[in-house]
Amino acid sequence: MIDHRRLGRELDLFVSDPLAGAGLPIWLPAGAAARHAVEEYVRELERRSGHQHVYSPPLGKRELFELSGHLGYFADDMFPPLRLSADDEFVLRPALCPHHALVFRARGRSYRELPLRIAELGGMYRSERSGVLGGLSRVRAISLNDAHIFCAPEQVGAEVAEILGLIRAAHAALGVRPAGFRLSLRGPGEKYVGDDAQWARAEVLLRGALAGVEYVEAAGEAAFYGPKIDIQIVDAAGRESTISTIQVDFDKPERFDLSYTDSDGSRRRPVMLHRSLVGSMERLFAYLIEAHEGAFPAWYAPVQLVVLPVDDGQAGAAADLARRAVDAGLRVEVDAAGSLGARVRDAARRRVPYLGVLGAREAAAGALALRLRDGRALAPMPADAALALIGGQVATRSADLLPG
Ligand SMILES: [Zn+2]
């Protein structure tokens, strides 16, 4: 069976070392290169759609998480506070929302700034029990693609529709095939904040955004502060989890006393939307490794091109070609050790999308013979044309290795 933990080892993407701790994987250079490409893409998508990026620390004072409600309603999922002295305790944050509420509050806000879209790919922590941890799919240190959108109540519907469009675009680029949409609602019990009217309003807004979309309802799966739209994936072992989410929150703006000046000069309270386009980098890659069986689209493949000189006579030409590929923004390696057949097999095993074979004839002519990881071989072409071909597929984030 396909298992991202086995592929992660074979492809040198990440390592889980018991000395570092369960649920605390380390991204190796190949995994980090792929993740970096995905992070760049997500930031660019967010920047183009009016998000502003911030950085905030992964821990904060205990009082911040008392105010946010996390210590009251979410403490079971958090690490115990870190005590520096009797009146100085810090918490490893379980979510980014409290810090982003402080971003909104950093100065007075006007209706002209809304919707204010604050995004961060930030660290957070959950005290998952060791029995449920595995590879990248359930971890204790989480890097979340997150944003909080502060908007007027009448802007919520359009914002949610916009976010659904961004989620679809990100899924298409990455090769995510969702298993379904879920409307996550309150269940019985005391673990929810806010009054019934707030919950009902939020639910109406989300149901409106889902008009025309097939979805299931799940009682008991809401956040403690509001209902949410969850987009679900299923892994190779058949386990379902959430990859993308949109949540409506009337509670935190009250707790943090957030307000803006409306056009008539009155103070109004914004609504806070929590949303993640692609979830955490850990869970996303657990899914992508399995969905692509390690053969990522070229734009986020750890190494995009391996140059294979046929013998020592082409060493200089191979180094020169590799430098030009690096200058063109590609991730490239030269592999000169061992038989050509063994090197071709090794590049295929590592799922490198493009192999550039450089024999004496190609080197003399400034040409390159491209082979693709699926076995297709192209006739030798000028090396510049080969680099342009690869660069074009990468720049357009194509799922295919050749132009259509
Ligand atoms: Zn949040």
mmCIF file of C-alpha atoms and ligand atoms in Angstrom:
data_model
loop_
_atom_site.group_PDB
_atom_site.id
_atom_site.type_symbol
_atom_site.label_atom_id
_atom_site.label_comp_id
_atom_site.label_asym_id
_atom_site.label_seq_id
_atom_site.Cartn_x
_atom_site.Cartn_y
_atom_site.Cartn_z
ATOM 1 C CA MET A 1 0.000 0.000 0.000
ATOM 2 C CA ILE A 2 1.081 3.584 -0.646
ATOM 3 C CA ASP A 3 2.267 5.133 2.613
ATOM 4 C CA HIS A 4 3.723 8.623 2.830
ATOM 5 C CA ARG A 5 6.020 7.517 5.681
ATOM 6 C CA ARG A 6 7.712 4.869 3.510
ATOM 7 C CA LEU A 7 7.912 7.198 0.470
ATOM 8 C CA GLY A 8 9.182 10.001 2.709
ATOM 9 C CA ARG A 9 12.087 7.766 3.751
ATOM 10 C CA GLU A 10 12.829 6.488 0.235
ATOM 11 C CA LEU A 11 12.795 9.976 -1.257
ATOM 12 C CA ASP A 12 14.647 11.613 1.681
ATOM 13 C CA LEU A 13 11.785 14.075 2.230
ATOM 14 C CA PHE A 14 11.598 14.021 6.046
ATOM 15 C CA VAL A 15 12.776 12.042 9.038
ATOM 16 C CA SER A 16 11.093 11.212 12.340
ATOM 17 C CA ASP A 17 13.833 10.750 14.919
ATOM 18 C CA PRO A 18 12.728 9.439 18.333
ATOM 19 C CA LEU A 19 15.386 11.633 19.925
ATOM 20 C CA ALA A 20 13.636 14.734 18.538
ATOM 21 C CA GLY A 21 10.287 13.422 19.756
ATOM 22 C CA ALA A 22 7.168 11.770 18.372
ATOM 23 C CA GLY A 23 5.111 14.008 16.122
ATOM 24 C CA LEU A 24 8.046 16.349 15.568
ATOM 25 C CA PRO A 25 9.356 15.396 12.109
ATOM 26 C CA ILE A 26 12.352 17.116 10.511
ATOM 27 C CA TRP A 27 12.105 18.224 6.876
ATOM 28 C CA LEU A 28 15.200 17.095 4.947
ATOM 29 C CA PRO A 29 16.577 19.188 2.043
ATOM 30 C CA ALA A 30 14.438 17.474 -0.633
ATOM 31 C CA GLY A 31 11.218 17.832 1.389
ATOM 32 C CA ALA A 32 12.106 21.388 2.339
ATOM 33 C CA ALA A 33 12.691 22.318 -1.327
ATOM 34 C CA ALA A 34 9.262 21.004 -2.318
ATOM 35 C CA ARG A 35 7.597 22.716 0.652
ATOM 36 C CA HIS A 36 9.356 25.990 -0.102
ATOM 37 C CA ALA A 37 7.973 25.961 -3.672
ATOM 38 C CA VAL A 38 4.452 25.302 -2.348
ATOM 39 C CA GLU A 39 4.749 28.033 0.292
ATOM 40 C CA GLU A 40 5.888 30.538 -2.349
ATOM 41 C CA TYR A 41 2.921 29.617 -4.517
ATOM 42 C CA VAL A 42 0.428 30.000 -1.659
ATOM 43 C CA ARG A 43 1.877 33.372 -0.621
ATOM 44 C CA GLU A 44 1.671 34.596 -4.207
ATOM 45 C CA LEU A 45 -1.949 33.416 -4.526
ATOM 46 C CA GLU A 46 -2.799 35.224 -1.280
ATOM 47 C CA ARG A 47 -0.922 38.378 -2.221
ATOM 48 C CA ARG A 48 -2.777 38.577 -5.538
ATOM 49 C CA SER A 49 -6.106 38.222 -3.732
ATOM 50 C CA GLY A 50 -5.563 41.105 -1.357
ATOM 51 C CA HIS A 51 -4.018 39.397 1.656
ATOM 52 C CA GLN A 52 -1.311 41.063 3.748
ATOM 53 C CA HIS A 53 1.258 38.807 5.392
ATOM 54 C CA VAL A 54 2.494 39.099 8.970
ATOM 55 C CA TYR A 55 4.847 37.211 11.291
ATOM 56 C CA SER A 56 3.909 36.460 14.898
ATOM 57 C CA PRO A 57 5.610 34.300 17.544
ATOM 58 C CA PRO A 58 4.491 30.717 18.235
ATOM 59 C CA LEU A 59 4.128 31.377 21.960
ATOM 60 C CA GLY A 60 2.503 34.109 23.986
ATOM 61 C CA LYS A 61 1.485 35.087 27.481
ATOM 62 C CA ARG A 62 -1.059 32.954 29.294
ATOM 63 C CA GLU A 63 -3.428 35.925 29.527
ATOM 64 C CA LEU A 64 -3.653 36.149 25.724
ATOM 65 C CA PHE A 65 -5.074 32.635 25.540
ATOM 66 C CA GLU A 66 -7.359 33.191 28.519
ATOM 67 C CA LEU A 67 -8.834 36.166 26.692
ATOM 68 C CA SER A 68 -9.178 34.242 23.416
ATOM 69 C CA GLY A 69 -11.054 31.410 25.146
ATOM 70 C CA HIS A 70 -8.484 28.766 24.206
ATOM 71 C CA LEU A 71 -7.485 28.004 27.800
ATOM 72 C CA GLY A 72 -11.132 27.757 28.801
ATOM 73 C CA TYR A 73 -12.395 25.677 25.887
ATOM 74 C CA PHE A 74 -9.406 24.112 24.154
ATOM 75 C CA ALA A 75 -6.880 23.347 26.930
ATOM 76 C CA ASP A 76 -7.130 19.570 26.429
ATOM 77 C CA ASP A 77 -5.447 19.986 23.023
ATOM 78 C CA MET A 78 -2.703 22.310 24.296
ATOM 79 C CA PHE A 79 0.659 21.785 25.950
ATOM 80 C CA PRO A 80 0.673 22.854 29.611
ATOM 81 C CA PRO A 81 1.789 26.474 30.170
ATOM 82 C CA LEU A 82 5.512 27.185 30.591
ATOM 83 C CA ARG A 83 6.152 28.888 33.899
ATOM 84 C CA LEU A 84 9.012 31.377 34.149
ATOM 85 C CA SER A 85 7.893 32.729 37.533
ATOM 86 C CA ALA A 86 4.712 32.769 39.617
ATOM 87 C CA ASP A 87 3.144 35.585 37.593
ATOM 88 C CA ASP A 88 4.836 34.996 34.251
ATOM 89 C CA GLU A 89 3.532 32.048 32.239
ATOM 90 C CA PHE A 90 3.726 31.384 28.522
ATOM 91 C CA VAL A 91 1.669 29.178 26.265
ATOM 92 C CA LEU A 92 2.674 27.390 23.054
ATOM 93 C CA ARG A 93 -0.144 28.638 20.881
ATOM 94 C CA PRO A 94 -2.688 26.165 19.496
ATOM 95 C CA ALA A 95 -3.910 28.664 16.866
ATOM 96 C CA LEU A 96 -2.867 31.970 15.272
ATOM 97 C CA CYS A 97 -6.156 33.841 15.774
ATOM 98 C CA PRO A 98 -5.228 35.589 19.059
ATOM 99 C CA HIS A 99 -2.134 37.177 17.523
ATOM 100 C CA HIS A 100 -4.055 38.214 14.411
ATOM 101 C CA ALA A 101 -6.737 39.847 16.567
ATOM 102 C CA LEU A 102 -3.879 41.920 18.015
ATOM 103 C CA VAL A 103 -2.797 42.837 14.465
ATOM 104 C CA PHE A 104 -6.281 44.256 13.872
ATOM 105 C CA ARG A 105 -6.149 46.060 17.214
ATOM 106 C CA ALA A 106 -2.661 47.495 16.604
ATOM 107 C CA ARG A 107 -4.257 50.775 15.547
ATOM 108 C CA GLY A 108 -7.628 52.336 14.824
ATOM 109 C CA ARG A 109 -9.418 50.805 11.841
ATOM 110 C CA SER A 110 -11.743 52.345 9.269
ATOM 111 C CA TYR A 111 -14.467 50.715 7.171
ATOM 112 C CA ARG A 112 -12.309 51.645 4.167
ATOM 113 C CA GLU A 113 -9.737 48.997 5.198
ATOM 114 C CA LEU A 114 -12.280 46.161 5.233
ATOM 115 C CA PRO A 115 -12.144 43.362 4.399
ATOM 116 C CA LEU A 116 -8.744 43.304 6.136
ATOM 117 C CA ARG A 117 -7.116 40.008 5.183
ATOM 118 C CA ILE A 118 -4.226 39.043 7.485
ATOM 119 C CA ALA A 119 -2.288 35.938 6.426
ATOM 120 C CA GLU A 120 0.590 33.982 7.928
ATOM 121 C CA LEU A 121 2.177 30.607 7.434
ATOM 122 C CA GLY A 122 2.779 30.188 11.143
ATOM 123 C CA GLY A 123 3.836 27.698 13.756
ATOM 124 C CA MET A 124 1.472 26.312 16.377
ATOM 125 C CA TYR A 125 1.337 23.320 18.710
ATOM 126 C CA ARG A 126 -1.151 20.631 19.684
ATOM 127 C CA SER A 127 -0.586 18.066 22.434
ATOM 128 C CA GLU A 128 -1.671 15.058 20.356
ATOM 129 C CA ARG A 129 -1.397 11.749 22.252
ATOM 130 C CA SER A 130 1.603 9.722 21.099
ATOM 131 C CA GLY A 131 -0.624 6.826 19.955
ATOM 132 C CA VAL A 132 -2.190 8.820 17.102
ATOM 133 C CA LEU A 133 1.029 10.318 15.716
ATOM 134 C CA GLY A 134 2.385 9.138 12.392
ATOM 135 C CA GLY A 135 4.748 10.666 9.854
ATOM 136 C CA LEU A 136 3.429 14.042 8.710
ATOM 137 C CA SER A 137 -0.309 13.394 8.947
ATOM 138 C CA ARG A 138 -0.660 13.956 12.731
ATOM 139 C CA VAL A 139 2.042 16.086 14.338
ATOM 140 C CA ARG A 140 2.560 18.167 17.473
ATOM 141 C CA ALA A 141 4.346 21.104 15.789
ATOM 142 C CA ILE A 142 2.151 22.427 12.975
ATOM 143 C CA SER A 143 2.954 24.930 10.205
ATOM 144 C CA LEU A 144 -0.458 26.266 9.236
ATOM 145 C CA ASN A 145 -1.413 28.144 6.082
ATOM 146 C CA ASP A 146 -3.740 30.513 7.899
ATOM 147 C CA ALA A 147 -5.549 33.808 7.454
ATOM 148 C CA HIS A 148 -8.055 35.856 9.400
ATOM 149 C CA ILE A 149 -10.346 38.167 7.538
ATOM 150 C CA PHE A 150 -11.917 41.047 9.421
ATOM 151 C CA CYS A 151 -14.962 42.322 7.590
ATOM 152 C CA ALA A 152 -18.342 44.004 7.961
ATOM 153 C CA PRO A 153 -21.220 41.571 8.558
ATOM 154 C CA GLU A 154 -22.643 42.336 5.100
ATOM 155 C CA GLN A 155 -19.308 41.384 3.459
ATOM 156 C CA VAL A 156 -19.198 37.835 4.825
ATOM 157 C CA GLY A 157 -21.083 36.153 1.972
ATOM 158 C CA ALA A 158 -18.868 37.573 -0.780
ATOM 159 C CA GLU A 159 -15.704 36.826 1.206
ATOM 160 C CA VAL A 160 -16.654 33.192 1.770
ATOM 161 C CA ALA A 161 -17.419 32.799 -1.951
ATOM 162 C CA GLU A 162 -14.021 34.334 -2.781
ATOM 163 C CA ILE A 163 -12.243 31.985 -0.373
ATOM 164 C CA LEU A 164 -13.959 28.951 -1.923
ATOM 165 C CA GLY A 165 -12.593 30.078 -5.301
ATOM 166 C CA LEU A 166 -9.053 30.370 -3.903
ATOM 167 C CA ILE A 167 -9.318 26.918 -2.345
ATOM 168 C CA ARG A 168 -10.359 25.434 -5.696
ATOM 169 C CA ALA A 169 -7.443 27.164 -7.467
ATOM 170 C CA ALA A 170 -4.924 25.895 -4.891
ATOM 171 C CA HIS A 171 -6.274 22.357 -5.051
ATOM 172 C CA ALA A 172 -6.046 22.345 -8.868
ATOM 173 C CA ALA A 173 -2.441 23.598 -8.864
ATOM 174 C CA LEU A 174 -1.272 21.135 -6.221
ATOM 175 C CA GLY A 175 -3.192 18.108 -7.421
ATOM 176 C CA VAL A 176 -5.527 17.833 -4.406
ATOM 177 C CA ARG A 177 -8.748 15.939 -5.118
ATOM 178 C CA PRO A 178 -11.174 16.611 -2.266
ATOM 179 C CA ALA A 179 -13.388 13.784 -1.055
ATOM 180 C CA GLY A 180 -16.237 16.157 -0.178
ATOM 181 C CA PHE A 181 -17.504 19.265 1.580
ATOM 182 C CA ARG A 182 -18.728 19.233 5.165
ATOM 183 C CA LEU A 183 -20.751 21.753 7.142
ATOM 184 C CA SER A 184 -19.459 21.299 10.696
ATOM 185 C CA LEU A 185 -21.999 22.281 13.339
ATOM 186 C CA ARG A 186 -22.261 22.354 17.124
ATOM 187 C CA GLY A 187 -22.931 19.180 19.025
ATOM 188 C CA PRO A 188 -24.367 18.690 22.495
ATOM 189 C CA GLY A 189 -22.308 19.820 25.487
ATOM 190 C CA GLU A 190 -20.737 22.888 27.009
ATOM 191 C CA LYS A 191 -17.621 23.234 24.903
ATOM 192 C CA TYR A 192 -18.942 26.107 22.783
ATOM 193 C CA VAL A 193 -18.889 29.876 23.334
ATOM 194 C CA GLY A 194 -21.391 32.450 22.104
ATOM 195 C CA ASP A 195 -25.166 32.600 22.089
ATOM 196 C CA ASP A 196 -27.651 30.696 19.944
ATOM 197 C CA ALA A 197 -28.430 33.729 17.783
ATOM 198 C CA GLN A 198 -24.753 34.097 16.771
ATOM 199 C CA TRP A 199 -24.510 30.416 15.898
ATOM 200 C CA ALA A 200 -27.710 30.575 13.855
ATOM 201 C CA ARG A 201 -26.519 33.662 11.939
ATOM 202 C CA ALA A 202 -23.170 32.065 11.143
ATOM 203 C CA GLU A 203 -24.844 28.859 10.005
ATOM 204 C CA VAL A 204 -27.172 30.741 7.634
ATOM 205 C CA LEU A 205 -24.166 32.538 6.088
ATOM 206 C CA LEU A 206 -22.256 29.293 5.511
ATOM 207 C CA ARG A 207 -25.309 27.465 4.113
ATOM 208 C CA GLY A 208 -25.768 30.362 1.690
ATOM 209 C CA ALA A 209 -22.133 30.071 0.552
ATOM 210 C CA LEU A 210 -22.632 26.348 -0.052
ATOM 211 C CA ALA A 211 -25.674 26.833 -2.310
ATOM 212 C CA GLY A 212 -25.209 24.573 -5.321
ATOM 213 C CA VAL A 213 -22.441 22.559 -3.619
ATOM 214 C CA GLU A 214 -23.050 19.013 -2.430
ATOM 215 C CA TYR A 215 -22.161 18.685 1.269
ATOM 216 C CA VAL A 216 -22.797 16.648 4.381
ATOM 217 C CA GLU A 217 -23.551 17.999 7.852
ATOM 218 C CA ALA A 218 -21.529 16.912 10.868
ATOM 219 C CA ALA A 219 -22.781 17.738 14.351
ATOM 220 C CA GLY A 220 -20.025 18.143 16.943
ATOM 221 C CA GLU A 221 -17.314 19.097 14.416
ATOM 222 C CA ALA A 222 -17.610 22.907 14.739
ATOM 223 C CA ALA A 223 -14.821 25.034 16.214
ATOM 224 C CA PHE A 224 -15.568 26.067 19.808
ATOM 225 C CA TYR A 225 -16.336 29.591 18.563
ATOM 226 C CA GLY A 226 -18.374 28.914 15.424
ATOM 227 C CA PRO A 227 -19.537 26.617 12.625
ATOM 228 C CA LYS A 228 -17.308 25.933 9.631
ATOM 229 C CA ILE A 229 -17.110 24.649 6.103
ATOM 230 C CA ASP A 230 -14.534 21.854 5.997
ATOM 231 C CA ILE A 231 -13.166 20.351 2.808
ATOM 232 C CA GLN A 232 -12.207 16.755 3.392
ATOM 233 C CA ILE A 233 -9.551 14.489 1.931
ATOM 234 C CA VAL A 234 -9.099 10.738 2.283
ATOM 235 C CA ASP A 235 -5.604 9.249 2.539
ATOM 236 C CA ALA A 236 -4.358 6.010 0.980
ATOM 237 C CA ALA A 237 -5.374 4.091 4.120
ATOM 238 C CA GLY A 238 -8.941 5.449 3.853
ATOM 239 C CA ARG A 239 -8.683 7.891 6.776
ATOM 240 C CA GLU A 240 -10.613 11.139 6.353
ATOM 241 C CA SER A 241 -9.278 14.501 7.495
ATOM 242 C CA THR A 242 -9.794 18.212 6.844
ATOM 243 C CA ILE A 243 -7.466 20.002 4.412
ATOM 244 C CA SER A 244 -9.241 23.351 3.919
ATOM 245 C CA THR A 245 -11.596 25.255 6.189
ATOM 246 C CA ILE A 246 -13.672 28.432 6.412
ATOM 247 C CA GLN A 247 -15.037 29.482 9.803
ATOM 248 C CA VAL A 248 -17.317 32.325 10.882
ATOM 249 C CA ASP A 249 -16.544 33.806 14.306
ATOM 250 C CA PHE A 250 -18.600 36.483 16.074
ATOM 251 C CA ASP A 251 -17.022 35.681 19.443
ATOM 252 C CA LYS A 252 -13.362 36.714 19.206
ATOM 253 C CA PRO A 253 -14.161 40.237 17.971
ATOM 254 C CA GLU A 254 -16.152 40.665 21.208
ATOM 255 C CA ARG A 255 -13.515 39.104 23.449
ATOM 256 C CA PHE A 256 -10.804 41.331 21.955
ATOM 257 C CA ASP A 257 -13.193 44.292 21.740
ATOM 258 C CA LEU A 258 -12.401 44.812 18.051
ATOM 259 C CA SER A 259 -14.080 47.711 16.279
ATOM 260 C CA TYR A 260 -13.802 49.968 13.263
ATOM 261 C CA THR A 261 -15.154 53.381 12.366
ATOM 262 C CA ASP A 262 -18.018 53.103 9.900
ATOM 263 C CA SER A 263 -18.830 55.633 7.144
ATOM 264 C CA ASP A 264 -21.262 57.474 9.438
ATOM 265 C CA GLY A 265 -18.628 57.777 12.171
ATOM 266 C CA SER A 266 -20.147 55.088 14.419
ATOM 267 C CA ARG A 267 -18.131 52.263 15.978
ATOM 268 C CA ARG A 268 -18.953 48.827 14.616
ATOM 269 C CA ARG A 269 -17.754 45.351 15.437
ATOM 270 C CA PRO A 270 -16.180 43.347 12.581
ATOM 271 C CA VAL A 271 -16.802 39.673 11.911
ATOM 272 C CA MET A 272 -13.728 37.435 11.966
ATOM 273 C CA LEU A 273 -13.388 34.711 9.335
ATOM 274 C CA HIS A 274 -10.779 32.022 9.925
ATOM 275 C CA ARG A 275 -9.692 30.217 6.813
ATOM 276 C CA SER A 276 -7.016 27.858 5.565
ATOM 277 C CA LEU A 277 -6.651 27.188 1.838
ATOM 278 C CA VAL A 278 -4.463 24.085 2.088
ATOM 279 C CA GLY A 279 -4.222 23.329 5.809
ATOM 280 C CA SER A 280 -0.908 22.621 7.480
ATOM 281 C CA MET A 281 2.210 21.963 5.430
ATOM 282 C CA GLU A 282 2.564 18.664 7.299
ATOM 283 C CA ARG A 283 -0.866 17.249 6.515
ATOM 284 C CA LEU A 284 -0.793 18.697 2.990
ATOM 285 C CA PHE A 285 2.467 16.905 2.193
ATOM 286 C CA ALA A 286 1.340 13.666 3.822
ATOM 287 C CA TYR A 287 -1.524 13.811 1.315
ATOM 288 C CA LEU A 288 0.498 15.023 -1.721
ATOM 289 C CA ILE A 289 3.223 12.392 -1.277
ATOM 290 C CA GLU A 290 0.581 9.657 -1.425
ATOM 291 C CA ALA A 291 -1.624 11.267 -4.098
ATOM 292 C CA HIS A 292 1.349 11.650 -6.491
ATOM 293 C CA GLU A 293 3.205 8.553 -5.232
ATOM 294 C CA GLY A 294 6.174 10.864 -4.747
ATOM 295 C CA ALA A 295 6.138 12.077 -8.386
ATOM 296 C CA PHE A 296 5.246 15.721 -7.717
ATOM 297 C CA PRO A 297 4.389 18.108 -10.558
ATOM 298 C CA ALA A 298 7.652 19.596 -11.874
ATOM 299 C CA TRP A 299 7.036 22.981 -10.227
ATOM 300 C CA TYR A 300 7.439 21.585 -6.730
ATOM 301 C CA ALA A 301 9.638 18.554 -7.441
ATOM 302 C CA PRO A 302 12.662 18.737 -5.085
ATOM 303 C CA VAL A 303 15.044 18.304 -8.043
ATOM 304 C CA GLN A 304 13.595 19.221 -11.417
ATOM 305 C CA LEU A 305 16.446 18.229 -13.732
ATOM 306 C CA VAL A 306 19.315 15.771 -13.396
ATOM 307 C CA VAL A 307 22.083 16.251 -15.956
ATOM 308 C CA LEU A 308 23.762 12.975 -16.938
ATOM 309 C CA PRO A 309 27.069 13.286 -18.823
ATOM 310 C CA VAL A 310 27.670 10.030 -20.693
ATOM 311 C CA ASP A 311 31.381 10.027 -19.789
ATOM 312 C CA ASP A 312 34.142 12.259 -18.387
ATOM 313 C CA GLY A 313 34.482 14.111 -21.699
ATOM 314 C CA GLN A 314 31.221 15.981 -21.014
ATOM 315 C CA ALA A 315 31.971 16.995 -17.410
ATOM 316 C CA GLY A 316 32.625 20.627 -18.331
ATOM 317 C CA ALA A 317 29.543 20.885 -20.551
ATOM 318 C CA ALA A 318 27.400 19.305 -17.784
ATOM 319 C CA ALA A 319 28.626 21.791 -15.174
ATOM 320 C CA ASP A 320 28.012 24.663 -17.565
ATOM 321 C CA LEU A 321 24.496 23.475 -18.346
ATOM 322 C CA ALA A 322 23.693 23.016 -14.657
ATOM 323 C CA ARG A 323 24.821 26.560 -13.905
ATOM 324 C CA ARG A 324 22.567 27.925 -16.636
ATOM 325 C CA ALA A 325 19.658 25.898 -15.260
ATOM 326 C CA VAL A 326 20.263 27.298 -11.760
ATOM 327 C CA ASP A 327 20.408 30.812 -13.199
ATOM 328 C CA ALA A 328 17.066 30.109 -14.887
ATOM 329 C CA GLY A 329 15.599 29.349 -11.440
ATOM 330 C CA LEU A 330 15.537 25.552 -11.713
ATOM 331 C CA ARG A 331 16.579 22.997 -9.105
ATOM 332 C CA VAL A 332 19.204 20.879 -10.838
ATOM 333 C CA GLU A 333 21.861 18.264 -10.071
ATOM 334 C CA VAL A 334 24.677 16.700 -12.092
ATOM 335 C CA ASP A 335 25.083 12.962 -11.612
ATOM 336 C CA ALA A 336 28.334 11.657 -13.116
ATOM 337 C CA ALA A 337 29.093 8.606 -10.949
ATOM 338 C CA GLY A 338 28.475 5.070 -12.214
ATOM 339 C CA SER A 339 26.992 3.596 -15.371
ATOM 340 C CA LEU A 340 24.510 5.653 -17.370
ATOM 341 C CA GLY A 341 21.849 2.960 -16.918
ATOM 342 C CA ALA A 342 22.255 2.987 -13.132
ATOM 343 C CA ARG A 343 22.055 6.792 -13.033
ATOM 344 C CA VAL A 344 18.903 6.815 -15.170
ATOM 345 C CA ARG A 345 17.324 4.244 -12.840
ATOM 346 C CA ASP A 346 18.333 6.229 -9.758
ATOM 347 C CA ALA A 347 16.814 9.455 -11.128
ATOM 348 C CA ALA A 348 13.614 7.551 -11.950
ATOM 349 C CA ARG A 349 13.543 6.058 -8.450
ATOM 350 C CA ARG A 350 13.765 9.598 -7.035
ATOM 351 C CA ARG A 351 10.917 10.678 -9.376
ATOM 352 C CA VAL A 352 13.020 13.472 -10.919
ATOM 353 C CA PRO A 353 10.760 14.763 -13.723
ATOM 354 C CA TYR A 354 13.467 15.604 -16.306
ATOM 355 C CA LEU A 355 16.717 13.800 -17.154
ATOM 356 C CA GLY A 356 19.136 15.536 -19.481
ATOM 357 C CA VAL A 357 21.505 13.122 -21.213
ATOM 358 C CA LEU A 358 24.672 14.747 -22.503
ATOM 359 C CA GLY A 359 26.818 12.644 -24.864
ATOM 360 C CA ALA A 360 29.802 13.769 -26.952
ATOM 361 C CA ARG A 361 27.576 14.668 -29.910
ATOM 362 C CA GLU A 362 25.121 16.733 -27.770
ATOM 363 C CA ALA A 363 27.981 18.491 -25.930
ATOM 364 C CA ALA A 364 29.642 19.466 -29.210
ATOM 365 C CA ALA A 365 26.374 20.785 -30.650
ATOM 366 C CA GLY A 366 25.175 22.572 -27.478
ATOM 367 C CA ALA A 367 22.242 20.162 -27.409
ATOM 368 C CA LEU A 368 20.504 18.055 -24.767
ATOM 369 C CA ALA A 369 18.491 14.821 -25.028
ATOM 370 C CA LEU A 370 15.641 15.019 -22.539
ATOM 371 C CA ARG A 371 14.045 11.957 -20.984
ATOM 372 C CA LEU A 372 10.971 12.177 -18.764
ATOM 373 C CA ARG A 373 10.446 10.184 -15.585
ATOM 374 C CA ASP A 374 7.517 8.339 -17.207
ATOM 375 C CA GLY A 375 9.939 6.837 -19.757
ATOM 376 C CA ARG A 376 9.263 9.139 -22.713
ATOM 377 C CA ALA A 377 12.385 10.298 -24.581
ATOM 378 C CA LEU A 378 12.634 13.446 -26.709
ATOM 379 C CA ALA A 379 14.933 13.934 -29.702
ATOM 380 C CA PRO A 380 18.041 16.035 -28.873
ATOM 381 C CA MET A 381 17.247 19.759 -28.968
ATOM 382 C CA PRO A 382 19.285 22.923 -28.333
ATOM 383 C CA ALA A 383 20.059 23.082 -24.587
ATOM 384 C CA ASP A 384 18.439 26.527 -24.314
ATOM 385 C CA ALA A 385 15.229 25.136 -25.784
ATOM 386 C CA ALA A 386 15.302 22.258 -23.299
ATOM 387 C CA LEU A 387 15.715 24.646 -20.357
ATOM 388 C CA ALA A 388 12.945 26.862 -21.749
ATOM 389 C CA LEU A 389 10.637 23.857 -22.056
ATOM 390 C CA ILE A 390 11.200 22.873 -18.416
ATOM 391 C CA GLY A 391 11.017 26.488 -17.246
ATOM 392 C CA GLY A 392 7.687 26.932 -19.051
ATOM 393 C CA GLN A 393 6.081 23.904 -17.406
ATOM 394 C CA VAL A 394 7.369 25.077 -14.005
ATOM 395 C CA ALA A 395 6.255 28.689 -14.477
ATOM 396 C CA THR A 396 2.724 27.681 -15.444
ATOM 397 C CA ARG A 397 2.642 25.084 -12.634
ATOM 398 C CA SER A 398 1.527 22.524 -15.156
ATOM 399 C CA ALA A 399 0.619 19.021 -14.035
ATOM 400 C CA ASP A 400 2.097 17.742 -17.311
ATOM 401 C CA LEU A 401 5.794 17.455 -18.128
ATOM 402 C CA LEU A 402 5.375 18.572 -21.755
ATOM 403 C CA PRO A 403 3.476 21.545 -23.216
ATOM 404 C CA GLY A 404 -0.059 20.584 -24.308
HETATM 405 ZN ZN ZN B 1 -8.082 31.194 13.558
#
